[in-house]
Amino acid sequence: MRELTLRSIILGGLLTFLFTAANVYFGLRVGLTFSTAIPAAVISMAVLRALGGATIVENNIVQTICSAAGAVATMVFVLPGFVIVGWWQSIPYWETMLVCATGGILGVMLSVPMRRALVVDSDLPYPEGVAGAEILRVGMGDAEGERENRAGLATILLGAIAGAGFGVLTMLRLAAAEVTKVFKIGAGYGTIGATTSLGLVAIGHLIGLATGMAMMTGLVLGKFILLPILSAGLPGSPEEVVSTVFGQQVRIVGAGAMAVAALWALIRIAGSIMRGLAGIAATSRARKAGASLELTERDLPGSWVLGISAAMFGPILVLIWQFVQGGPLATAIPAVLVLSLVFIVVVGIFTAVVTGYMAGLVGTSNSPVSGVGILSILIASVLVGALFGDGVAADMRAPLIAFALFLVSFVFGIAIVANDNLQDLKTGQLVGSTPWKQQVALILGVIAGSLILPPVLQLLATSFGFAGAPGAGPNALAAPQASLFAAIAQGVLGGSMRWDLIWIGAGIGIVLIVIDEALRGSGKGKLPPLAVAMGIYLPATLVFPAVIGAVIGHFWNRMAATTARPEFTERLGVLLATGLVVGDSLFGLAFAGAVGVVGDPAKLGIVGEGFAGASEWIGAIAMVGLLWVTYARTRRRALETA
């Protein structure tokens, strides 16, 4: 059967730009990324069916390449941190590409031994992996599947056109890009608002109601309770006070809550992880005893896995050696390299297992990799400070801060790719793919994503900048995780960390864990602590639209349950949301390019400042209208196809 073919590699590479760029943009804008496997599978089936001779496993290779490349885009959760702390003035292409590629390939290699433990011999649900397999089965099955395939592709295009079209309205300033209100609560201030973005609403549809409501809980806790308390009695205009208190205090509380929530997630799954890892040893013993393996059980040989993994540490150690040249760490190269090697191996393996397990439990899009990143940067900062901080004044520790971020970059690359890969390998297991061929495709996807990410990141850095970076303007992208990682490293190593706020956040995290466990134990639902902490940390303008989208997605799924084909109807809703995200993201990239040419976003508008009030109403009406039209059209398409 056709499987790892030249055309599958080429098509996967072409789709890689589309989805990697979309995830880079949304990761920087709102701190959320989405799984690219399902839309890639839909597009792949449409294209390869037209070319003729397509097989289900060949289509699986295409979605595997795209999915791995889309996962690499999550590196924007850490890389902008170097710009934010002032270490980079621009994004160095080869350094960035090699950091992403080496860490990502190590993530693929770690997912090879984990496949049997966490995929084959596990009862983890792998929601996106199972959904991807079902889409491939239906789409490749018969004429009815072909009709569904066309409906899915048309739905993605509808969403993309709507998402990009609304973006044009905001670029021309006919629709407001953001609406924010600050109001008095007691002696302090609260705030609420929304970024007018169809893509943000669609992200809410994808993350689901439970996560959306948890984020709303965090929004209320952060902006209606903590912010008024911390801003009480402070001088200055309401807008300035809210901006300062939120950025310097509320977000640190959110970071403390995120760290505790992430640690609890690791504790909850520790027993399952150990049982799963025991299966790896059992499989190895059976193989050495001469047991034959079916085609669908043939992974990359262990010698290849070890050899490729070892080969990655060559460029990694060279990159680290180059990175510390000219700074205080240049005189301690042996200690630096030993720390780097131990940290990447130990923390990398730990995070790969954890994120892989969490992806199987809640899906790639919902897997809290940010929490793993927070723990990693805390560990790295404390270790770097303890080993190399003596004799370095607090105001001269920029090289130490940058080095801690650099170490975490490799570990984070391992974590996010392992998080994605096991989902893809589950799809492969269900449709009968050859594991080693899929693992080769994963490596190709990581390389493709690593080649594309740096120029996209540079374009956005040049056009918008990142919030908190030197010289960042009012249109700077939030880059929430990168800002948080940088703030943690600066606080720990610079001696300015507000540990009191961290402990308050930790206390909030403990309370959230107790509530969540009580709800789960009583069967009355759940309140994911990490999602609540994200709601505290992220600006209200980013959280509120996602909450609206989560509610829309909930009612869409309820409607789908009443149709003749509920799974298909629900899937079309997911594909519409994906299209909205892709359209909004690609417009964002085009807008970034236009800003790079004209130099000022205001020059692209066709109305003046006096139109601001009307633009808020136009933006709200246009958003509601486009969402109504696209969801109604998708519903009709679902009923007609069924």
XYZ file of C-alpha atoms in Angstrom:
642
model
C 0.000 0.000 0.000
C 1.051 3.560 -0.655
C 2.190 5.104 2.617
C 5.362 7.175 2.958
C 5.282 8.475 -0.636
C 6.971 11.465 -2.247
C 3.641 13.157 -2.909
C 2.528 12.694 0.712
C 5.748 14.360 1.866
C 5.357 17.230 -0.621
C 1.692 17.809 0.238
C 2.472 17.656 3.945
C 5.251 20.192 3.441
C 2.961 22.576 1.530
C 0.247 22.396 4.186
C 2.877 22.875 6.875
C 3.237 26.581 6.125
C -0.512 27.142 6.401
C -0.957 25.550 9.796
C 2.413 26.415 11.342
C 1.913 30.086 10.506
C -1.622 30.030 11.927
C -0.460 28.467 15.187
C 2.476 30.900 15.510
C 0.138 33.868 15.174
C -2.471 32.614 17.627
C 0.115 31.347 20.071
C 1.572 34.859 20.249
C -1.768 36.592 20.312
C -3.670 34.607 22.917
C -1.368 31.903 24.248
C -3.440 29.087 22.718
C -2.737 26.782 19.788
C -4.928 24.194 18.102
C -4.398 20.675 16.788
C -3.831 20.713 13.026
C -4.320 16.975 12.459
C -8.056 16.989 11.633
C -8.083 19.881 9.113
C -4.909 18.516 7.517
C -6.565 15.101 7.098
C -9.641 16.658 5.457
C -7.564 18.683 2.970
C -5.238 15.750 2.295
C -8.098 13.403 1.416
C -9.597 15.949 -0.982
C -6.276 16.524 -2.777
C -5.030 12.929 -2.922
C -8.451 11.641 -4.007
C -8.276 14.047 -6.957
C -4.788 12.768 -7.816
C -5.972 9.144 -7.625
C -4.664 6.004 -5.964
C -4.760 7.399 -2.424
C -4.762 5.109 0.598
C -5.832 5.740 4.158
C -2.288 5.319 5.472
C -0.888 7.729 2.850
C -3.362 10.364 4.014
C -2.294 9.614 7.570
C 1.302 10.443 6.651
C 0.213 13.870 5.378
C -1.676 14.721 8.560
C 1.232 13.392 10.634
C 3.705 15.758 8.949
C 1.343 18.727 9.341
C 0.534 17.875 12.935
C 4.204 17.649 13.959
C 4.985 20.933 12.199
C 2.016 22.608 13.873
C 3.306 21.397 17.231
C 6.678 23.068 16.604
C 4.803 26.363 16.350
C 4.138 26.088 20.097
C 7.795 27.087 20.561
C 6.482 30.664 20.407
C 5.507 30.066 24.029
C 9.202 30.510 24.926
C 11.284 31.991 22.044
C 9.940 35.581 22.212
C 11.221 35.626 25.784
C 14.711 36.374 24.439
C 13.370 39.550 22.797
C 11.335 40.472 25.869
C 14.408 40.338 28.152
C 16.415 42.290 25.567
C 18.847 39.470 24.720
C 17.796 39.302 21.062
C 16.961 42.336 18.972
C 15.789 40.109 16.109
C 15.141 36.391 15.619
C 18.376 34.625 14.499
C 17.311 32.160 11.806
C 19.726 29.262 12.151
C 19.983 29.373 15.924
C 16.195 29.378 16.269
C 15.759 26.694 13.618
C 18.304 24.369 15.245
C 16.856 24.845 18.740
C 13.407 23.855 17.422
C 14.685 20.967 15.292
C 16.991 19.347 17.851
C 14.504 19.574 20.711
C 11.663 18.442 18.457
C 13.544 15.423 17.092
C 14.434 14.393 20.646
C 10.698 14.591 21.371
C 10.022 12.227 18.448
C 12.687 9.793 19.669
C 11.221 9.767 23.186
C 7.754 9.101 21.762
C 9.014 5.880 20.123
C 9.464 3.883 23.355
C 6.377 5.549 24.811
C 4.130 4.396 21.944
C 3.516 0.938 23.366
C 3.270 2.124 26.971
C 0.910 5.039 26.414
C -0.834 4.155 23.123
C -0.999 0.404 22.522
C -1.170 -0.881 26.098
C -3.168 2.027 27.500
C -6.835 2.899 27.819
C -6.222 6.626 27.413
C -8.938 8.126 25.177
C -6.724 10.211 22.811
C -9.738 12.273 21.659
C -8.090 13.957 18.677
C -6.241 10.801 17.626
C -9.467 8.782 17.586
C -11.337 11.598 15.804
C -8.603 11.780 13.165
C -8.819 8.045 12.555
C -12.599 8.215 12.177
C -12.322 11.058 9.669
C -9.812 9.065 7.622
C -11.957 5.937 7.717
C -15.119 7.733 6.654
C -13.443 9.933 4.075
C -11.684 7.015 2.381
C -14.571 4.572 2.694
C -17.076 5.211 -0.076
C -18.951 7.774 -2.156
C -20.716 8.969 0.973
C -17.328 9.561 2.542
C -16.246 11.538 -0.508
C -19.335 13.726 -0.158
C -18.548 14.315 3.513
C -14.985 15.139 2.579
C -16.107 17.835 0.160
C -18.479 19.231 2.792
C -15.639 19.387 5.317
C -13.293 21.176 2.940
C -16.013 23.659 1.961
C -16.677 24.329 5.652
C -13.014 25.081 6.343
C -12.967 27.496 3.386
C -16.158 29.199 4.591
C -14.621 29.770 8.000
C -11.336 30.981 6.532
C -13.092 33.535 4.318
C -15.184 34.813 7.228
C -12.197 35.015 9.589
C -10.062 36.879 7.070
C -12.967 39.094 5.976
C -13.560 40.356 9.490
C -9.837 40.974 9.783
C -10.053 43.302 6.778
C -12.740 45.340 8.572
C -10.466 45.804 11.586
C -7.467 46.657 9.379
C -9.495 49.403 7.652
C -10.608 50.509 11.138
C -14.256 50.209 10.168
C -14.542 47.711 13.025
C -12.768 48.182 16.359
C -10.026 45.621 16.991
C -10.654 45.708 20.739
C -13.198 47.030 23.190
C -12.139 47.504 26.822
C -13.948 49.046 29.766
C -12.480 49.958 33.165
C -14.901 50.501 36.038
C -14.859 51.168 39.761
C -15.203 48.279 42.236
C -14.953 49.484 45.816
C -11.761 51.491 46.248
C -10.121 49.846 43.223
C -10.849 49.039 39.625
C -12.079 46.107 37.569
C -11.975 45.595 33.824
C -13.743 43.666 31.093
C -13.369 43.680 27.341
C -12.991 41.669 24.195
C -10.726 41.467 21.215
C -13.024 41.454 18.191
C -11.769 38.316 16.492
C -13.676 35.418 14.960
C -10.575 33.300 15.450
C -10.620 33.868 19.202
C -14.269 32.825 19.386
C -13.422 29.736 17.350
C -10.605 28.835 19.742
C -13.255 28.758 22.452
C -15.329 26.308 20.403
C -12.291 24.042 20.112
C -11.310 24.038 23.789
C -14.799 23.075 25.008
C -17.263 24.292 27.616
C -15.526 22.939 30.738
C -12.259 24.684 29.910
C -14.099 27.822 28.785
C -16.086 28.081 32.019
C -12.937 27.474 34.035
C -11.236 30.333 32.182
C -14.283 32.512 32.872
C -13.940 31.679 36.572
C -10.322 32.823 36.368
C -11.378 36.023 34.589
C -13.846 36.865 37.380
C -11.328 35.993 40.089
C -8.514 37.963 38.474
C -10.287 41.037 37.095
C -13.261 41.428 39.452
C -11.689 40.358 42.773
C -7.864 40.418 42.764
C -7.476 43.490 40.557
C -9.820 45.713 42.630
C -8.113 44.627 45.859
C -4.569 45.229 44.561
C -5.445 48.522 42.842
C -7.337 50.041 45.786
C -6.278 53.604 46.518
C -3.481 53.813 43.948
C -2.965 57.193 42.224
C -3.144 57.713 38.464
C -5.704 57.349 35.727
C -7.887 54.226 35.972
C -6.484 52.796 32.732
C -2.859 53.259 33.835
C -3.507 51.776 37.286
C -5.269 48.732 35.824
C -2.517 48.150 33.261
C 0.265 48.387 35.847
C -1.384 46.309 38.579
C -2.535 43.620 36.184
C 0.848 43.292 34.471
C 3.022 43.425 37.600
C 0.862 41.749 40.248
C -2.230 39.879 39.032
C -0.266 37.970 36.404
C 2.297 36.854 39.010
C -0.559 35.501 41.136
C -1.779 33.654 38.052
C 1.708 32.237 37.545
C 1.737 30.850 41.088
C -1.646 29.230 40.551
C -0.491 27.753 37.224
C 2.630 26.246 38.810
C 0.656 24.500 41.566
C -2.016 23.307 39.135
C 0.632 21.861 36.823
C 2.410 20.127 39.693
C -0.865 18.556 40.819
C -1.522 17.310 37.299
C 1.840 15.534 37.410
C 1.083 13.988 40.817
C -2.328 12.726 39.677
C -0.897 10.802 36.747
C 2.379 9.595 38.298
C 1.074 6.080 39.034
C -0.319 5.631 35.522
C 2.948 6.810 34.004
C 4.987 4.298 35.995
C 2.647 1.446 35.009
C 2.899 2.500 31.373
C 6.690 2.666 31.422
C 6.814 -0.866 32.830
C 5.284 -2.007 29.541
C 8.313 -0.739 27.620
C 10.624 -3.141 29.440
C 8.216 -6.041 28.867
C 8.096 -5.366 25.119
C 11.870 -5.157 24.926
C 12.242 -8.531 26.656
C 9.746 -10.153 24.262
C 11.598 -8.775 21.240
C 14.949 -10.071 22.505
C 13.341 -13.484 23.056
C 12.676 -13.682 19.307
C 8.977 -12.814 19.167
C 7.914 -11.738 15.664
C 6.237 -8.385 15.194
C 3.462 -7.520 12.779
C 3.972 -4.692 10.306
C 1.800 -2.414 12.433
C 4.080 -3.002 15.451
C 7.422 -2.164 13.862
C 8.870 0.985 15.405
C 12.189 2.574 14.582
C 14.906 0.196 15.872
C 16.249 0.990 19.329
C 19.750 1.484 17.945
C 18.395 4.178 15.593
C 16.515 5.859 18.404
C 19.614 5.978 20.617
C 21.884 6.987 17.728
C 19.648 9.842 16.538
C 19.134 11.026 20.114
C 22.882 11.045 20.772
C 23.466 12.871 17.477
C 21.145 15.684 18.563
C 23.330 16.490 21.574
C 26.236 17.423 19.316
C 24.564 20.549 17.883
C 22.791 21.213 21.199
C 26.068 21.451 23.139
C 27.641 23.540 20.360
C 24.667 25.919 20.451
C 24.964 26.224 24.228
C 28.740 26.802 24.020
C 28.198 29.587 21.459
C 25.334 31.069 23.446
C 27.399 31.711 26.604
C 30.434 33.179 24.858
C 31.324 36.714 25.940
C 29.402 36.523 29.211
C 30.101 35.468 32.798
C 29.371 31.809 31.977
C 32.141 31.617 29.373
C 34.683 30.901 32.122
C 32.711 27.913 33.407
C 32.133 25.965 30.178
C 32.544 22.431 31.663
C 29.995 23.127 34.409
C 27.656 24.801 31.924
C 27.746 21.820 29.539
C 27.282 19.263 32.338
C 24.311 21.188 33.760
C 22.825 21.515 30.271
C 23.207 17.820 29.500
C 21.713 16.658 32.793
C 18.891 19.198 32.730
C 17.832 18.427 29.146
C 17.987 14.645 29.625
C 16.297 14.425 33.035
C 13.719 17.206 32.722
C 13.225 16.461 29.017
C 12.317 12.812 29.616
C 10.067 13.738 32.526
C 8.183 16.421 30.586
C 7.858 14.208 27.491
C 6.172 11.453 29.482
C 3.925 13.914 31.301
C 2.807 15.875 28.232
C 2.371 12.662 26.239
C 0.133 11.246 28.933
C -1.864 14.480 29.254
C -2.391 14.586 25.467
C -3.856 11.090 25.656
C -6.072 12.150 28.527
C -7.475 15.502 27.346
C -6.200 15.994 23.780
C -3.314 17.957 22.315
C -5.141 21.297 22.188
C -6.175 21.064 25.852
C -2.930 19.606 27.192
C -1.460 22.113 29.682
C 2.068 22.302 28.270
C 2.318 25.842 29.631
C 2.277 24.468 33.156
C 5.153 22.143 32.333
C 7.014 25.132 30.923
C 6.448 27.120 34.111
C 7.897 24.331 36.237
C 10.838 23.985 33.841
C 11.750 27.686 33.940
C 11.451 27.770 37.733
C 13.788 24.760 38.050
C 16.238 26.133 35.487
C 16.328 29.612 37.055
C 16.903 28.268 40.562
C 19.684 25.918 39.349
C 21.430 28.589 37.271
C 21.240 31.062 40.152
C 22.553 28.540 42.678
C 25.469 27.359 40.496
C 26.539 30.549 38.739
C 24.887 33.454 40.581
C 27.567 34.074 43.209
C 29.488 37.238 42.513
C 27.100 38.428 39.781
C 25.188 41.550 40.785
C 21.394 41.456 40.404
C 21.464 44.134 37.693
C 24.118 42.225 35.701
C 22.322 38.897 35.460
C 20.887 39.251 31.953
C 23.195 36.483 30.594
C 22.021 34.139 33.360
C 18.370 34.914 32.598
C 18.906 34.292 28.896
C 20.788 31.040 29.597
C 17.923 29.720 31.755
C 15.486 30.486 28.929
C 17.817 28.803 26.440
C 17.921 25.575 28.461
C 14.136 25.567 28.756
C 13.810 26.052 24.978
C 15.234 22.572 24.328
C 13.133 20.936 27.041
C 10.010 22.706 25.841
C 10.669 21.502 22.284
C 10.853 17.930 23.581
C 7.636 18.347 25.586
C 5.438 19.879 22.892
C 6.462 17.394 20.201
C 5.957 14.386 22.483
C 2.602 15.941 23.421
C 1.579 15.911 19.750
C 3.272 12.759 18.501
C 1.455 10.244 20.661
C -1.863 11.604 19.368
C -0.670 10.995 15.799
C 0.634 7.533 16.656
C -2.804 6.674 18.090
C -4.393 7.612 14.775
C -1.790 5.470 13.012
C -2.512 2.505 15.256
C -6.244 2.713 14.502
C -5.889 2.973 10.697
C -3.091 0.387 10.349
C -0.055 2.576 9.663
C 3.493 1.285 9.925
C 4.909 2.948 13.072
C 8.459 3.459 11.800
C 7.194 5.175 8.634
C 4.994 7.436 10.701
C 7.915 8.215 12.993
C 9.992 9.224 9.968
C 7.099 11.479 8.921
C 7.115 13.025 12.395
C 10.806 13.875 12.018
C 10.118 15.428 8.595
C 7.275 17.470 10.091
C 9.492 18.752 12.903
C 12.163 19.806 10.403
C 9.598 21.491 8.135
C 8.051 23.402 11.024
C 11.503 24.421 12.295
C 12.429 25.844 8.889
C 9.236 27.896 8.650
C 8.877 29.202 12.206
C 11.822 31.683 12.390
C 10.844 33.938 9.437
C 7.186 33.996 10.529
C 8.259 34.891 14.058
C 10.594 37.594 12.746
C 7.834 39.079 10.576
C 5.532 39.382 13.580
C 8.333 40.716 15.794
C 9.148 43.425 13.262
C 5.554 44.393 12.515
C 4.033 44.264 15.995
C 6.642 43.417 18.630
C 5.968 41.553 21.859
C 4.352 42.974 24.980
C 6.971 43.765 27.594
C 9.858 43.932 25.126
C 11.969 47.108 24.831
C 10.231 49.557 22.499
C 7.013 47.509 22.238
C 4.133 49.613 20.958
C 0.394 49.567 21.677
C -0.196 46.912 18.995
C 2.348 44.480 20.462
C 1.342 40.815 20.559
C 0.665 39.514 24.067
C 2.958 36.444 23.819
C 1.546 35.488 27.256
C 3.595 32.362 27.983
C 6.857 33.885 26.741
C 6.200 36.994 28.851
C 5.504 34.814 31.870
C 8.591 32.623 31.386
C 10.741 35.732 30.983
C 9.198 37.365 34.062
C 9.834 34.248 36.168
C 13.477 34.020 35.054
C 14.000 37.749 35.631
C 12.344 37.611 39.028
C 14.235 34.556 40.322
C 17.655 35.527 38.982
C 17.270 39.278 39.415
C 16.124 39.003 43.005
C 12.913 40.899 42.288
C 10.498 37.994 42.301
C 7.389 38.850 44.308
C 7.332 35.561 46.162
C 4.402 36.799 48.273
C 2.274 37.008 45.116
C 3.527 33.598 44.012
C 2.429 32.132 47.345
C -0.971 33.797 47.088
C -1.340 32.244 43.660
C -0.197 28.888 45.028
C -2.838 29.116 47.737
C -5.486 29.870 45.129
C -4.234 26.896 43.128
C -4.611 24.585 46.147
C -8.190 25.777 46.721
C -8.999 25.213 43.040
C -7.571 21.695 43.215
C -9.749 20.878 46.229
C -12.854 22.199 44.462
C -12.040 20.317 41.247
C -11.436 17.043 43.067
C -14.677 17.465 45.036
C -16.648 18.089 41.837
C -15.080 15.102 40.093
C -15.666 12.881 43.114
C -19.340 13.827 43.329
C -19.860 13.429 39.585
C -21.100 17.020 39.287
C -18.545 18.139 36.732
C -15.060 19.590 36.951
C -13.197 22.896 37.234
C -9.748 22.401 35.627
C -7.363 24.357 37.905
C -4.876 25.126 35.138
C -7.595 26.654 32.950
C -8.755 28.839 35.875
C -5.157 29.980 36.406
C -4.894 30.845 32.690
C -8.050 32.944 33.069
C -6.368 34.865 35.901
C -3.172 35.335 33.925
C -4.505 36.276 30.466
C -6.069 39.696 29.748
C -9.870 39.806 29.819
C -9.872 40.859 26.164
C -8.446 37.460 25.212
C -10.388 35.294 27.665
C -13.891 36.673 27.134
C -14.191 35.924 23.372
C -12.914 32.385 23.995
C -15.580 31.908 26.672
C -18.257 33.042 24.210
C -16.898 30.534 21.695
C -16.997 27.738 24.274
C -20.690 28.460 24.886
C -21.395 28.529 21.132
C -19.578 25.211 20.724
C -21.609 23.690 23.562
C -24.931 24.639 21.979
C -23.702 23.502 18.571
C -22.898 20.069 19.966
C -26.302 19.899 21.660
C -27.930 20.707 18.333
C -25.758 18.101 16.606
C -27.001 15.436 19.025
C -30.549 15.918 17.669
C -29.591 15.340 14.017
C -29.565 12.085 12.088
C -25.746 12.019 12.110
C -24.571 13.737 15.294
C -20.862 12.883 14.992
C -20.646 14.263 11.457
C -22.530 17.436 12.395
C -20.343 17.961 15.453
C -17.249 17.429 13.296
C -18.373 20.094 10.817
C -18.598 22.524 13.731
C -14.974 21.723 14.604
C -13.935 22.232 10.970
C -15.777 25.585 10.806
C -13.994 26.727 13.966
C -10.686 25.565 12.498
C -11.379 27.538 9.327
C -12.155 30.671 11.336
C -8.851 30.293 13.190
C -6.876 29.710 9.989
C -8.506 32.644 8.169
C -7.972 35.025 11.078
C -4.380 33.842 11.509
C -3.405 34.117 7.856
C -4.958 37.558 7.665
C -2.908 38.469 10.724
C 0.247 37.434 8.883
C -0.766 39.435 5.806
C -1.531 42.410 8.036
C 1.890 42.038 9.648
C 3.497 42.167 6.215
C 1.512 45.287 5.315
C 2.520 46.972 8.577
C 6.132 46.087 7.816
C 5.817 47.942 4.499
C 3.946 51.088 5.619
C 5.454 51.252 9.114
C 2.304 52.330 10.972
C -0.955 50.326 11.238
C -2.930 53.593 11.316
C -1.939 54.276 7.703
C -3.943 51.247 6.591
C -7.195 52.677 8.002
C -9.686 54.541 5.828
C -11.398 56.403 8.688
C -10.105 58.738 11.368
C -10.084 58.657 15.162
C -13.527 60.262 15.255
C -14.991 57.029 13.922
C -13.891 55.035 16.997
C -17.300 54.995 18.695
C -19.109 53.808 15.577
C -16.409 51.196 14.899
C -17.170 49.485 18.212
C -20.818 49.008 17.240
C -19.901 47.944 13.707
C -17.411 45.419 15.073
C -19.945 43.867 17.451
C -22.679 43.696 14.800
C -20.325 42.313 12.155
C -19.021 39.610 14.523
C -22.501 38.462 15.501
C -23.668 38.557 11.886
C -20.739 36.572 10.501
C -20.931 33.976 13.265
C -24.668 33.577 12.679
C -24.268 33.221 8.913
C -21.345 30.778 9.036
C -22.850 28.523 11.702
C -26.266 28.564 10.008
C -24.706 27.704 6.645
C -22.696 24.908 8.235
C -25.829 23.507 9.869
C -27.624 23.447 6.514
C -24.629 21.752 4.910
C -24.595 19.113 7.659
C -28.293 18.369 7.167
C -27.987 18.272 3.367
C -24.966 15.954 3.449
C -26.611 13.657 5.989
